[in-house]
Coordinates of C-alpha atoms in Angstrom, one line a residue:
M1 CA 11.9 -57.3 -2.0
R2 CA 14.1 -55.1 -4.2
K3 CA 10.9 -53.6 -5.7
I4 CA 9.7 -52.7 -2.1
K5 CA 13.1 -51.2 -1.2
Y6 CA 13.0 -49.3 -4.5
I7 CA 9.5 -47.9 -3.7
F8 CA 10.5 -47.1 -0.1
F9 CA 13.6 -45.1 -1.1
S10 CA 11.8 -43.4 -4.0
V11 CA 9.0 -42.3 -1.7
T12 CA 11.6 -41.2 1.0
F13 CA 13.6 -39.3 -1.6
L14 CA 10.4 -37.6 -2.9
F15 CA 9.3 -36.7 0.6
F16 CA 12.6 -35.1 1.5
F17 CA 12.9 -33.4 -1.9
V18 CA 9.4 -31.9 -1.6
N19 CA 9.8 -30.8 2.0
G20 CA 13.3 -29.5 1.3
F21 CA 11.8 -27.5 -1.7
N22 CA 9.1 -26.2 0.5
Q23 CA 11.4 -25.1 3.3
Q24 CA 13.8 -23.5 0.9
R25 CA 11.2 -21.1 -0.5
P26 CA 10.2 -18.3 2.0
N27 CA 6.9 -17.7 3.6
I28 CA 5.6 -14.3 2.4
V29 CA 3.8 -11.7 4.5
L30 CA 2.6 -8.7 2.7
I31 CA 1.4 -5.9 5.1
M32 CA -0.4 -2.7 3.9
A33 CA -1.4 0.3 5.9
D34 CA -4.3 2.5 4.7
D35 CA -3.9 6.3 4.1
M36 CA -0.6 6.4 6.0
G37 CA 1.8 9.2 5.0
Y38 CA 5.4 8.9 3.9
S39 CA 6.9 10.0 7.3
D40 CA 4.3 8.5 9.7
I41 CA 6.5 5.7 11.1
S42 CA 9.7 6.4 13.0
C43 CA 12.1 4.7 10.6
F44 CA 10.9 7.2 8.0
G45 CA 11.2 10.2 10.3
S46 CA 8.1 10.2 12.6
E47 CA 8.0 11.0 16.2
I48 CA 5.4 8.1 16.6
P49 CA 7.3 5.3 18.1
T50 CA 7.1 2.2 15.9
P51 CA 9.8 -0.2 17.4
N52 CA 8.6 -3.3 15.5
L53 CA 8.6 -1.7 12.1
D54 CA 11.9 -0.1 12.9
K55 CA 13.3 -3.6 13.7
L56 CA 12.2 -4.8 10.2
A57 CA 13.8 -1.7 8.7
S58 CA 17.1 -1.9 10.7
K59 CA 17.7 -5.6 9.8
G60 CA 16.1 -5.3 6.3
I61 CA 15.9 -2.9 3.4
R62 CA 14.2 0.5 3.1
F63 CA 13.3 1.9 -0.3
T64 CA 13.2 5.8 -0.3
Q65 CA 11.8 6.0 -3.8
F66 CA 9.0 3.4 -3.8
Y67 CA 5.7 4.5 -5.4
N68 CA 2.1 3.4 -4.8
G69 CA -1.0 4.2 -6.9
A70 CA -2.2 7.4 -5.2
R71 CA -5.4 5.8 -3.8
C72 CA -6.6 2.6 -2.2
C73 CA -8.4 0.8 -5.0
P74 CA -5.9 1.4 -7.8
T75 CA -3.0 0.5 -5.5
R76 CA -4.5 -2.7 -4.3
A77 CA -5.3 -3.7 -7.9
S78 CA -1.7 -3.2 -8.9
L79 CA -0.3 -4.7 -5.7
L80 CA -2.2 -8.0 -6.2
T81 CA -1.9 -8.3 -10.0
G82 CA 1.4 -6.8 -11.0
L83 CA -0.5 -4.7 -13.6
F84 CA -1.5 -1.1 -14.0
P85 CA -4.9 -0.7 -12.3
H86 CA -6.6 0.1 -15.5
Q87 CA -5.5 -3.2 -17.0
A88 CA -7.0 -5.0 -14.0
G89 CA -10.3 -3.1 -14.4
I90 CA -10.0 -0.6 -11.6
G91 CA -8.8 2.6 -13.1
Q92 CA -11.1 4.7 -10.8
M93 CA -12.5 3.0 -7.7
T94 CA -14.1 -0.3 -6.9
E95 CA -17.8 -0.9 -6.8
N96 CA -19.3 -0.5 -3.3
S97 CA -22.4 -1.8 -1.5
T98 CA -24.6 0.9 -2.7
D99 CA -23.6 2.3 -6.1
T100 CA -21.9 0.1 -8.6
A101 CA -22.7 2.4 -11.6
A102 CA -20.5 5.2 -10.1
Y103 CA -17.4 3.0 -10.7
H104 CA -18.5 0.9 -13.7
W105 CA -18.1 3.2 -16.6
G106 CA -18.6 0.6 -19.3
T107 CA -15.0 0.3 -20.5
D108 CA -12.3 -2.3 -19.8
G109 CA -10.3 0.0 -17.6
Y110 CA -13.2 1.1 -15.5
Q111 CA -15.4 -1.8 -14.5
G112 CA -14.9 -1.4 -10.7
Y113 CA -13.7 -5.0 -9.9
L114 CA -10.8 -7.2 -10.9
N115 CA -11.3 -8.6 -14.3
H116 CA -10.4 -12.0 -15.6
H117 CA -7.4 -10.9 -17.7
C118 CA -5.3 -10.6 -14.5
V119 CA -4.2 -13.1 -11.9
T120 CA -3.7 -12.2 -8.3
L121 CA -0.7 -13.0 -6.1
A122 CA -2.9 -15.5 -4.4
E123 CA -3.7 -17.3 -7.6
V124 CA -0.1 -17.4 -8.8
L125 CA 1.3 -18.5 -5.5
S126 CA -1.3 -21.2 -4.8
S127 CA -0.5 -22.6 -8.2
A128 CA 3.1 -22.8 -6.9
G129 CA 2.1 -24.8 -3.8
Y130 CA 1.6 -22.0 -1.3
H131 CA -1.2 -21.6 1.2
T132 CA -2.9 -18.3 0.8
Y133 CA -4.5 -16.3 3.5
M134 CA -5.9 -12.8 3.7
A135 CA -7.2 -10.6 6.6
G136 CA -8.4 -7.0 6.3
K137 CA -9.6 -4.6 3.7
W138 CA -10.3 -6.1 0.3
H139 CA -11.8 -3.1 -1.7
L140 CA -11.5 -4.9 -5.1
G141 CA -15.1 -5.9 -5.9
M142 CA -18.0 -7.2 -3.8
Q143 CA -21.3 -7.3 -5.7
Q144 CA -21.0 -10.9 -6.9
E145 CA -19.4 -13.9 -5.2
E146 CA -16.9 -14.4 -8.0
R147 CA -15.3 -11.1 -7.1
L148 CA -14.6 -11.9 -3.5
P149 CA -11.1 -13.0 -2.1
L150 CA -11.8 -16.7 -2.0
Q151 CA -12.7 -16.7 -5.7
R152 CA -9.4 -14.8 -6.5
G153 CA -7.1 -17.4 -5.0
F154 CA -7.2 -17.0 -1.2
E155 CA -8.0 -20.1 0.9
K156 CA -9.1 -18.2 3.9
Y157 CA -10.4 -14.6 4.4
Y158 CA -11.5 -12.4 7.3
G159 CA -12.2 -8.7 6.9
V160 CA -14.2 -6.1 5.2
L161 CA -14.9 -6.1 1.5
D162 CA -15.6 -2.4 1.2
G163 CA -13.6 0.7 2.1
A164 CA -13.7 2.9 5.2
M165 CA -15.3 1.3 8.3
S166 CA -15.8 1.6 12.0
Y167 CA -12.9 0.3 13.9
F168 CA -15.1 -0.7 16.8
K169 CA -18.2 -2.0 15.1
P170 CA -18.1 -2.6 11.3
Q171 CA -21.7 -2.9 10.1
G172 CA -24.1 -2.4 7.3
G173 CA -22.4 -2.1 3.9
R174 CA -19.1 -2.1 5.7
S175 CA -19.7 -5.3 7.6
L176 CA -17.2 -8.0 8.4
W177 CA -17.0 -11.1 6.3
Y178 CA -15.5 -14.6 7.1
M179 CA -14.8 -16.6 4.0
N180 CA -17.8 -15.9 1.8
T181 CA -20.2 -15.2 4.7
K182 CA -21.3 -11.8 5.9
L183 CA -21.1 -11.5 9.7
P184 CA -23.2 -9.6 12.2
P185 CA -21.7 -6.6 13.9
P186 CA -19.1 -7.6 16.5
Q187 CA -19.8 -7.2 20.2
G188 CA -17.6 -6.3 23.2
N189 CA -14.0 -5.0 23.0
Y190 CA -13.5 -5.2 19.3
Y191 CA -11.0 -3.2 17.3
T192 CA -10.3 -4.0 13.6
T193 CA -6.5 -3.6 13.7
D194 CA -6.3 -6.2 16.5
A195 CA -8.9 -8.5 15.0
F196 CA -7.4 -8.6 11.5
T197 CA -4.0 -9.5 12.9
D198 CA -5.5 -12.1 15.3
S199 CA -7.3 -13.7 12.3
A200 CA -4.1 -13.7 10.2
I201 CA -2.2 -15.4 13.1
A202 CA -4.9 -17.9 13.5
F203 CA -4.9 -18.8 9.8
V204 CA -1.1 -19.5 10.0
K205 CA -1.4 -21.5 13.2
E206 CA -4.2 -23.6 11.9
Q207 CA -2.0 -24.8 9.0
K208 CA -1.4 -28.5 9.4
D209 CA 1.5 -29.0 6.9
D210 CA 4.9 -27.3 6.4
K211 CA 4.0 -25.9 2.9
P212 CA 5.0 -22.2 2.6
F213 CA 2.3 -19.6 3.0
F214 CA 1.4 -16.3 1.6
L215 CA -0.3 -13.9 4.0
Y216 CA -1.8 -10.6 2.9
L217 CA -2.7 -8.4 6.0
A218 CA -4.4 -5.3 4.8
F219 CA -5.1 -2.9 7.7
N220 CA -7.7 -0.2 7.5
A221 CA -5.6 2.0 9.8
P222 CA -4.9 4.8 10.0
H223 CA -7.7 5.7 7.5
W224 CA -10.5 7.8 8.9
P225 CA -12.7 7.7 11.1
L226 CA -10.5 8.7 13.9
Q227 CA -11.1 5.8 16.3
A228 CA -8.3 4.5 18.7
K229 CA -8.1 2.6 21.9
P230 CA -8.0 5.0 24.9
E231 CA -4.7 3.5 26.2
D232 CA -3.1 4.3 22.9
I233 CA -4.5 7.9 22.8
K234 CA -3.0 8.6 26.2
K235 CA 0.5 7.8 25.0
F236 CA 0.5 10.9 22.8
A237 CA -1.1 13.4 25.2
G238 CA 0.4 16.9 24.5
M239 CA 2.7 15.7 21.8
Y240 CA 1.1 17.7 19.1
D241 CA 0.5 20.9 21.0
K242 CA 3.6 22.2 19.2
G243 CA 1.7 22.1 15.8
W244 CA 2.2 20.9 12.3
D245 CA 4.9 23.4 11.3
K246 CA 7.3 22.3 14.2
V247 CA 6.4 18.6 13.5
R248 CA 7.3 18.9 9.8
E249 CA 10.6 20.6 10.6
E250 CA 11.5 17.9 13.1
R251 CA 10.5 15.0 10.8
Y252 CA 12.5 16.5 8.0
A253 CA 15.6 16.9 10.2
R254 CA 15.3 13.2 11.2
Q255 CA 14.9 12.1 7.7
Q256 CA 18.1 13.9 6.6
Q257 CA 20.0 12.4 9.5
M258 CA 18.8 8.8 8.6
G259 CA 19.4 9.3 4.9
I260 CA 15.8 8.9 4.0
V261 CA 15.8 12.2 2.3
D262 CA 19.0 13.5 0.6
V263 CA 20.5 16.9 1.0
N264 CA 19.2 18.1 -2.4
T265 CA 15.5 17.6 -1.2
K266 CA 14.2 20.6 0.6
L267 CA 11.2 20.7 2.9
S268 CA 8.3 21.7 0.7
Q269 CA 6.3 24.9 1.6
R270 CA 3.2 24.4 3.7
D271 CA 0.2 23.8 1.5
T272 CA -1.5 27.1 0.5
A273 CA -4.8 25.9 2.0
V274 CA -3.2 25.5 5.5
R275 CA -2.4 28.4 7.8
A276 CA 0.7 28.7 9.9
W277 CA 0.1 27.0 13.3
E278 CA 0.5 30.3 15.2
A279 CA -2.4 31.7 13.1
L280 CA -4.9 29.3 14.6
S281 CA -6.9 30.3 17.7
D282 CA -6.2 28.5 21.0
S283 CA -9.5 26.4 20.6
E284 CA -8.5 25.4 17.1
K285 CA -5.1 24.3 18.2
K286 CA -6.5 22.2 21.0
D287 CA -9.1 20.6 18.7
V288 CA -6.7 19.7 15.9
A289 CA -3.8 18.6 18.2
Y290 CA -6.2 16.1 19.7
R291 CA -7.1 14.8 16.3
M292 CA -3.5 14.1 15.4
Q293 CA -3.1 12.5 18.9
V294 CA -5.8 10.0 17.9
Y295 CA -4.3 9.5 14.5
A296 CA -0.9 8.7 16.0
A297 CA -2.5 6.2 18.3
Q298 CA -3.9 4.4 15.3
V299 CA -0.4 4.2 13.7
S300 CA 1.0 3.0 17.0
R301 CA -1.6 0.1 17.1
I302 CA -0.5 -1.0 13.6
D303 CA 3.1 -1.3 15.0
Q304 CA 2.0 -3.2 18.1
N305 CA 0.2 -5.8 15.9
V306 CA 3.2 -6.1 13.6
G307 CA 5.1 -6.9 16.7
K308 CA 2.4 -9.6 17.7
L309 CA 2.7 -11.1 14.2
I310 CA 6.5 -11.2 14.3
A311 CA 6.4 -13.0 17.7
M312 CA 4.1 -15.6 16.3
L313 CA 6.4 -16.2 13.4
Q314 CA 9.4 -16.4 15.8
S315 CA 7.5 -18.9 18.1
K316 CA 6.8 -21.2 15.1
G317 CA 10.5 -21.1 14.1
V318 CA 9.7 -19.6 10.7
L319 CA 10.7 -15.9 11.0
D320 CA 14.2 -16.3 9.5
N321 CA 12.7 -17.7 6.3
T322 CA 9.8 -15.3 6.0
L323 CA 9.8 -12.4 3.6
I324 CA 7.9 -9.5 5.2
I325 CA 7.0 -6.5 3.1
F326 CA 5.4 -3.3 4.5
L327 CA 4.1 -0.3 2.7
S328 CA 1.2 2.2 2.5
D329 CA -1.4 2.4 -0.2
N330 CA -1.2 6.1 -0.8
G331 CA -0.1 9.4 0.7
A332 CA -1.8 10.8 3.8
C333 CA -5.4 11.8 3.5
P334 CA -6.7 15.4 3.6
E335 CA -10.4 14.3 3.2
P336 CA -12.9 16.0 3.4
Y337 CA -10.4 18.7 2.3
K338 CA -10.9 20.9 5.4
E339 CA -7.9 22.5 7.0
L340 CA -8.9 21.3 10.5
G341 CA -10.5 18.0 9.6
G342 CA -13.9 16.5 9.1
G343 CA -16.6 15.8 11.8
S344 CA -16.7 17.2 15.3
I345 CA -14.5 16.2 18.3
S346 CA -17.6 14.5 19.8
D347 CA -17.7 12.2 16.8
I348 CA -14.2 10.8 17.5
N349 CA -14.4 7.2 18.8
N350 CA -18.1 6.9 18.1
P351 CA -18.4 3.3 17.1
E352 CA -21.5 3.8 15.1
L353 CA -19.8 6.2 12.6
S354 CA -17.7 5.3 9.6
T355 CA -17.7 8.8 8.0
A356 CA -14.8 11.2 7.4
I357 CA -14.0 12.2 10.9
S358 CA -10.4 13.1 10.1
Y359 CA -7.4 15.1 11.1
G360 CA -7.4 17.7 8.3
M361 CA -5.2 19.0 5.6
G362 CA -2.7 20.6 8.0
W363 CA -1.7 17.2 9.5
A364 CA -2.0 15.4 6.2
N365 CA 0.6 17.8 4.9
A366 CA 2.9 16.9 7.9
S367 CA 2.4 13.2 7.4
N368 CA 3.8 13.4 3.9
T369 CA 6.9 15.3 5.0
P370 CA 8.9 16.6 3.1
Y371 CA 6.7 16.3 -0.1
R372 CA 3.8 18.2 -1.6
K373 CA 0.2 17.2 -1.9
W374 CA -1.5 13.9 -0.7
K375 CA -3.8 11.0 -1.4
R376 CA -5.4 10.9 -4.9
E377 CA -2.9 13.3 -6.5
T378 CA 0.3 12.3 -8.3
E379 CA 2.9 14.7 -6.8
E380 CA 5.4 12.9 -4.6
G381 CA 3.2 13.4 -1.5
G382 CA 0.4 11.4 -3.1
I383 CA 2.4 8.4 -4.4
S384 CA 5.5 8.0 -2.2
A385 CA 5.3 5.0 0.1
P386 CA 7.4 4.0 3.1
F387 CA 8.6 0.6 1.9
I388 CA 10.4 -2.1 3.9
M389 CA 11.5 -5.6 3.0
Y390 CA 12.8 -8.0 5.7
W391 CA 14.0 -11.6 5.2
P392 CA 16.8 -12.7 7.5
K393 CA 17.6 -15.9 5.5
G394 CA 17.4 -14.2 2.2
I395 CA 19.4 -11.1 3.0
G396 CA 21.8 -12.5 5.6
G397 CA 25.3 -11.0 5.7
K398 CA 24.1 -7.7 4.5
E399 CA 24.9 -4.5 6.4
D400 CA 22.2 -3.2 8.7
N401 CA 20.1 -0.2 7.7
T402 CA 20.4 -0.8 4.0
I403 CA 18.7 1.9 2.0
V404 CA 17.8 1.6 -1.7
T405 CA 17.3 4.8 -3.7
T406 CA 16.4 3.2 -7.1
P407 CA 12.9 4.2 -8.1
S408 CA 10.5 1.3 -7.9
Y409 CA 6.8 0.7 -7.7
L410 CA 3.8 -1.7 -7.3
L411 CA 4.4 -3.5 -10.6
D412 CA 7.6 -4.8 -9.2
I413 CA 6.0 -6.8 -6.3
M414 CA 4.5 -9.6 -8.5
P415 CA 7.9 -10.3 -10.2
T416 CA 9.6 -10.3 -6.8
L417 CA 7.4 -12.8 -5.2
I418 CA 7.4 -15.0 -8.4
D419 CA 11.2 -15.0 -8.1
V420 CA 11.5 -15.9 -4.5
A421 CA 8.6 -18.4 -4.6
K422 CA 9.9 -20.1 -7.8
A423 CA 6.5 -19.7 -9.2
K424 CA 5.4 -19.1 -12.8
Y425 CA 3.3 -16.3 -14.2
P426 CA 0.7 -17.6 -16.6
T427 CA -0.2 -16.5 -20.1
T428 CA -3.7 -18.0 -19.6
Y429 CA -5.7 -18.8 -16.5
K430 CA -9.1 -20.6 -16.3
G431 CA -9.5 -20.1 -20.1
N432 CA -8.8 -16.4 -20.1
A433 CA -5.8 -14.7 -21.7
I434 CA -3.7 -12.9 -19.0
Y435 CA -1.9 -9.6 -19.6
P436 CA 1.8 -9.9 -19.2
I437 CA 3.6 -8.1 -16.4
T438 CA 6.1 -5.4 -17.1
G439 CA 7.7 -4.9 -13.7
R440 CA 11.0 -6.2 -12.6
S441 CA 12.0 -8.2 -9.5
L442 CA 13.4 -6.5 -6.5
A443 CA 15.2 -9.7 -5.5
P444 CA 18.7 -8.6 -6.6
V445 CA 18.8 -6.2 -3.6
F446 CA 18.7 -9.2 -1.3
K447 CA 22.3 -10.0 -2.5
G448 CA 23.4 -6.3 -2.5
D449 CA 23.1 -6.1 -6.3
T450 CA 22.0 -2.9 -8.0
L451 CA 18.5 -2.8 -9.5
T452 CA 18.0 -1.9 -13.2
K453 CA 16.0 1.3 -13.7
H454 CA 12.6 1.5 -15.2
D455 CA 12.7 3.2 -18.6
Y456 CA 9.5 5.0 -17.8
M457 CA 7.0 5.0 -14.9
F458 CA 3.4 5.9 -15.3
W459 CA 0.4 7.0 -13.1
E460 CA -3.1 8.2 -13.6
H461 CA -6.0 8.5 -11.2
E462 CA -9.2 10.5 -11.8
G463 CA -7.4 12.9 -14.1
W464 CA -4.2 13.3 -12.1
Q465 CA -1.3 12.2 -14.3
A466 CA 2.4 11.6 -13.9
V467 CA 5.3 10.0 -15.8
R468 CA 8.9 9.6 -14.7
K469 CA 12.1 8.7 -16.5
G470 CA 15.3 8.8 -14.6
N471 CA 15.2 12.0 -12.4
W472 CA 12.7 13.8 -14.7
K473 CA 9.0 13.7 -13.7
A474 CA 6.1 15.4 -15.5
V475 CA 2.9 16.0 -13.6
K476 CA -0.5 17.2 -14.7
D477 CA -3.3 18.3 -12.3
K478 CA -6.8 17.1 -12.9
K479 CA -7.9 20.8 -13.4
G480 CA -4.8 21.9 -15.3
T481 CA -4.3 22.1 -19.1
A482 CA -0.5 22.0 -19.0
W483 CA 2.1 19.6 -17.7
S484 CA 4.7 20.6 -15.1
L485 CA 8.2 19.3 -15.2
Y486 CA 10.6 18.6 -12.2
D487 CA 14.2 17.5 -11.8
L488 CA 13.8 15.2 -8.9
S489 CA 17.6 14.9 -8.3
T490 CA 17.5 18.5 -7.0
D491 CA 13.8 19.1 -6.5
R492 CA 11.9 16.1 -5.2
D493 CA 9.7 18.6 -3.3
E494 CA 8.5 19.7 -6.8
E495 CA 8.5 23.4 -6.3
H496 CA 10.5 24.5 -9.5
N497 CA 8.6 23.9 -12.8
L498 CA 11.1 23.5 -15.6
A499 CA 8.6 22.9 -18.4
G500 CA 9.4 26.1 -20.1
E501 CA 13.2 25.4 -19.9
Q502 CA 13.2 21.8 -21.1
P503 CA 10.4 21.4 -23.7
G504 CA 12.2 18.5 -25.4
I505 CA 12.4 16.4 -22.2
L506 CA 8.8 17.3 -21.4
N507 CA 7.5 16.4 -24.9
D508 CA 9.2 13.0 -24.6
L509 CA 7.6 12.2 -21.3
V510 CA 4.2 13.3 -22.4
N511 CA 4.3 11.4 -25.6
H512 CA 5.2 8.2 -23.7
W513 CA 2.5 8.9 -21.2
N514 CA -0.1 9.2 -24.1
S515 CA 1.1 6.0 -25.7
W516 CA 0.9 4.1 -22.4
A517 CA -2.6 5.6 -21.6
K518 CA -4.0 4.5 -25.0
A519 CA -2.4 0.9 -24.7
D520 CA -3.5 0.2 -21.1
F521 CA -7.2 1.5 -21.1
V522 CA -6.6 4.7 -19.2
F523 CA -9.1 6.8 -21.2
P524 CA -12.6 6.4 -19.8
K525 CA -15.7 6.0 -22.0
H526 CA -16.6 9.7 -21.9
A527 CA -13.1 10.8 -23.2
D528 CA -11.9 11.0 -26.8
P529 CA -9.0 8.6 -27.1
N530 CA -7.4 11.0 -29.5
D531 CA -7.6 13.8 -26.9
T532 CA -4.6 14.0 -24.7
R533 CA -6.6 15.8 -21.9
V534 CA -8.2 13.8 -19.2
E535 CA -11.1 15.6 -17.7

């Protein structure tokens, strides 16, 4: 009898211990927008109403100096592995459905898919007892089954493995997948932003136990092609007739009022490839204002779906203990590098198209207010992300509208989630040695503590290079032969090159960039590793 009682109490204790442990650790929801600029949501200065993201920001924490990887594939590689993209095997872009060789350059840093010397957030968190779900854009390898989401730690997956896709009818090489199965083109009233969210919600609702879950929701919006629901497009009728110059000025004023941009940061000059709005003809103004109207509708639909996800978490009673992170993968997109955008007006909302039907360089410039440049480049406009963390139970008692200015970046996400999930980062995984992570946890900000600063921060993509230490940042253009140097404390718009005035600081930054590049597989096969130039 005593033995039976002992077993009963032992099992009961173990049950409550395990369940208490599970409930103590937060659920984690990681939301990524695609090609969305720094100022494209209202809590970072936009005129586009985003009330649901604003709610997360007002009750959570905004980072004003959080950096991504300048482009979709490198960012996603760093986000999911906690490593520099070259360490994970995606120094350029991922393989696609038609041309693997274009991205597999024969070196460790450029194989075009996640290698086996990294572990994903899903692999780490599943090892710690989390359910792991993903919906949306993968873009980290697709030519072999071992490179798909389910083989990299996710229990359930619905989305598109490749890059840009039709919002209304993903098909061909940009088709939908469920688990490891390719699906036929969808029929009826389909829209990716809605469908990805609906699948994410279904995955969580289908969960039978109370173990914590990790959900990665990777929208393809607002990436081109310009495709939005008619009811969303109507909301923004006439809003952009004022033009990009006025929109930039108004966003900048709101950013200063909110404290997103400090008084030392000026509104950068309009890009030299873009005319003043008043220099456009009436027909050009009408065309390009409508393009921005559709783009705004795509951003609005993201926010509506964030609201739908929040409502589900609330209805399940788990919102308070869910850490929600929101960010974008790179600065706004100027592709195909035409002032007034790609494709024709008649191409907009054509469900058969997945090409670069876009809003142009002028609006991309405005989306990244107040910074210079855009996607793919390593100036502030290319790598600055709107970044929000929300976790009522974890940051309770903190003042509303908390803003963190300490520079941080993608390498910090893995340590943060390991921290809150009480997980362990492995040194080996499935028989492979795993590269160590070098980021630091953002969790101290949940208690109002100050973050330690990174000694140096590094970027490289397709020859665009950057390194930051403190407020000093050095940048090198792909076509340039010399580095530029900026003091971000007074010049985050990067318009005053101090390279000639501060050679010692510049040399230190460049030397550290070169050491990092050689250590972390940045130099591609066709480059001499002793040559500091990257062609």
